[in-house]
């Protein structure tokens, strides 16, 4: 992490270990065309629960995607 000189270490709450976990799981950030696709990759996007005209009142995270990336982002928050 010291040799990579990444700007992720300037974010409060992200140290060497969290920064390495996030960068390792994301890889090249250019793979994601917008932030919502990165959130979906981490599994932090809301799920849709509907059937016909019924819409649920509670919305939860989808928890699909990278478990390690989701852990690192929640831990940093």
PDB file of C-alpha atoms in Angstrom:
ATOM      1  CA  UNK A   1       0.000   0.000   0.000  1.00  0.00           C
ATOM      2  CA  UNK A   2       2.852   2.387   0.723  1.00  0.00           C
ATOM      3  CA  UNK A   3       4.420   1.792  -2.687  1.00  0.00           C
ATOM      4  CA  UNK A   4       1.126   2.142  -4.572  1.00  0.00           C
ATOM      5  CA  UNK A   5       0.686   5.709  -3.249  1.00  0.00           C
ATOM      6  CA  UNK A   6      -3.106   5.443  -3.609  1.00  0.00           C
ATOM      7  CA  UNK A   7      -5.457   8.306  -2.771  1.00  0.00           C
ATOM      8  CA  UNK A   8      -7.757   5.871  -0.968  1.00  0.00           C
ATOM      9  CA  UNK A   9      -5.626   6.262   2.145  1.00  0.00           C
ATOM     10  CA  UNK A  10      -6.628   9.942   2.371  1.00  0.00           C
ATOM     11  CA  UNK A  11     -10.252   8.968   3.127  1.00  0.00           C
ATOM     12  CA  UNK A  12     -10.985   9.066   6.886  1.00  0.00           C
ATOM     13  CA  UNK A  13     -11.626   5.600   8.283  1.00  0.00           C
ATOM     14  CA  UNK A  14      -9.609   3.739   5.653  1.00  0.00           C
ATOM     15  CA  UNK A  15      -6.210   2.490   6.715  1.00  0.00           C
ATOM     16  CA  UNK A  16      -3.678   0.189   5.102  1.00  0.00           C
ATOM     17  CA  UNK A  17      -5.647  -3.027   5.567  1.00  0.00           C
ATOM     18  CA  UNK A  18      -9.044  -1.670   4.514  1.00  0.00           C
ATOM     19  CA  UNK A  19      -7.483   0.172   1.588  1.00  0.00           C
ATOM     20  CA  UNK A  20      -5.742  -2.973   0.400  1.00  0.00           C
ATOM     21  CA  UNK A  21      -8.943  -5.010   0.708  1.00  0.00           C
ATOM     22  CA  UNK A  22     -10.982  -2.452  -1.243  1.00  0.00           C
ATOM     23  CA  UNK A  23      -8.416  -1.974  -3.991  1.00  0.00           C
ATOM     24  CA  UNK A  24      -7.818  -5.712  -4.264  1.00  0.00           C
ATOM     25  CA  UNK A  25     -11.508  -6.511  -4.653  1.00  0.00           C
ATOM     26  CA  UNK A  26     -12.360  -3.652  -7.028  1.00  0.00           C
ATOM     27  CA  UNK A  27      -9.336  -4.082  -9.273  1.00  0.00           C
ATOM     28  CA  UNK A  28      -9.594  -1.557 -12.088  1.00  0.00           C
ATOM     29  CA  UNK A  29     -12.210   1.066 -11.250  1.00  0.00           C
ATOM     30  CA  UNK A  30     -12.684   1.737 -14.966  1.00  0.00           C
ATOM     31  CA  UNK A  31     -14.600  -1.574 -15.207  1.00  0.00           C
ATOM     32  CA  UNK A  32     -17.609   0.184 -13.672  1.00  0.00           C
ATOM     33  CA  UNK A  33     -19.302   2.796 -15.844  1.00  0.00           C
ATOM     34  CA  UNK A  34     -21.178   4.412 -12.946  1.00  0.00           C
ATOM     35  CA  UNK A  35     -21.223   4.252  -9.121  1.00  0.00           C
ATOM     36  CA  UNK A  36     -24.429   2.223  -8.954  1.00  0.00           C
ATOM     37  CA  UNK A  37     -22.731  -0.667 -10.758  1.00  0.00           C
ATOM     38  CA  UNK A  38     -19.939  -0.641  -8.183  1.00  0.00           C
ATOM     39  CA  UNK A  39     -22.510  -0.715  -5.366  1.00  0.00           C
ATOM     40  CA  UNK A  40     -24.248  -3.644  -7.041  1.00  0.00           C
ATOM     41  CA  UNK A  41     -20.898  -5.444  -7.324  1.00  0.00           C
ATOM     42  CA  UNK A  42     -20.399  -4.964  -3.584  1.00  0.00           C
ATOM     43  CA  UNK A  43     -23.966  -6.105  -2.850  1.00  0.00           C
ATOM     44  CA  UNK A  44     -24.987  -2.815  -1.245  1.00  0.00           C
ATOM     45  CA  UNK A  45     -27.856  -2.081  -3.637  1.00  0.00           C
ATOM     46  CA  UNK A  46     -31.488  -2.336  -2.473  1.00  0.00           C
ATOM     47  CA  UNK A  47     -33.577  -5.329  -3.489  1.00  0.00           C
ATOM     48  CA  UNK A  48     -36.867  -5.064  -5.321  1.00  0.00           C
ATOM     49  CA  UNK A  49     -39.674  -7.070  -3.757  1.00  0.00           C
ATOM     50  CA  UNK A  50     -42.916  -6.748  -5.676  1.00  0.00           C
ATOM     51  CA  UNK A  51     -45.641  -8.943  -7.047  1.00  0.00           C
ATOM     52  CA  UNK A  52     -48.214  -7.410  -9.362  1.00  0.00           C
ATOM     53  CA  UNK A  53     -49.541  -4.325  -7.576  1.00  0.00           C
ATOM     54  CA  UNK A  54     -47.951  -5.228  -4.219  1.00  0.00           C
ATOM     55  CA  UNK A  55     -44.848  -3.313  -3.163  1.00  0.00           C
ATOM     56  CA  UNK A  56     -43.068  -4.113   0.084  1.00  0.00           C
ATOM     57  CA  UNK A  57     -42.569  -1.449   2.727  1.00  0.00           C
ATOM     58  CA  UNK A  58     -39.161  -2.678   3.843  1.00  0.00           C
ATOM     59  CA  UNK A  59     -36.125  -2.557   1.589  1.00  0.00           C
ATOM     60  CA  UNK A  60     -33.011  -4.555   2.372  1.00  0.00           C
ATOM     61  CA  UNK A  61     -29.564  -4.893   0.844  1.00  0.00           C
ATOM     62  CA  UNK A  62     -29.261  -7.519  -1.855  1.00  0.00           C
ATOM     63  CA  UNK A  63     -26.041  -8.999  -0.363  1.00  0.00           C
ATOM     64  CA  UNK A  64     -25.104 -10.374  -3.767  1.00  0.00           C
ATOM     65  CA  UNK A  65     -21.575  -9.806  -4.893  1.00  0.00           C
ATOM     66  CA  UNK A  66     -18.254  -9.567  -3.145  1.00  0.00           C
ATOM     67  CA  UNK A  67     -18.579 -10.332   0.556  1.00  0.00           C
ATOM     68  CA  UNK A  68     -15.052  -9.091   1.281  1.00  0.00           C
ATOM     69  CA  UNK A  69     -15.634  -5.744  -0.464  1.00  0.00           C
ATOM     70  CA  UNK A  70     -18.930  -5.278   1.363  1.00  0.00           C
ATOM     71  CA  UNK A  71     -17.220  -6.020   4.693  1.00  0.00           C
ATOM     72  CA  UNK A  72     -14.395  -3.551   4.021  1.00  0.00           C
ATOM     73  CA  UNK A  73     -16.762  -0.744   2.992  1.00  0.00           C
ATOM     74  CA  UNK A  74     -19.079  -1.223   5.959  1.00  0.00           C
ATOM     75  CA  UNK A  75     -16.108  -1.508   8.320  1.00  0.00           C
ATOM     76  CA  UNK A  76     -14.688   1.762   6.997  1.00  0.00           C
ATOM     77  CA  UNK A  77     -18.025   3.533   7.418  1.00  0.00           C
TER      78      UNK A  77
END
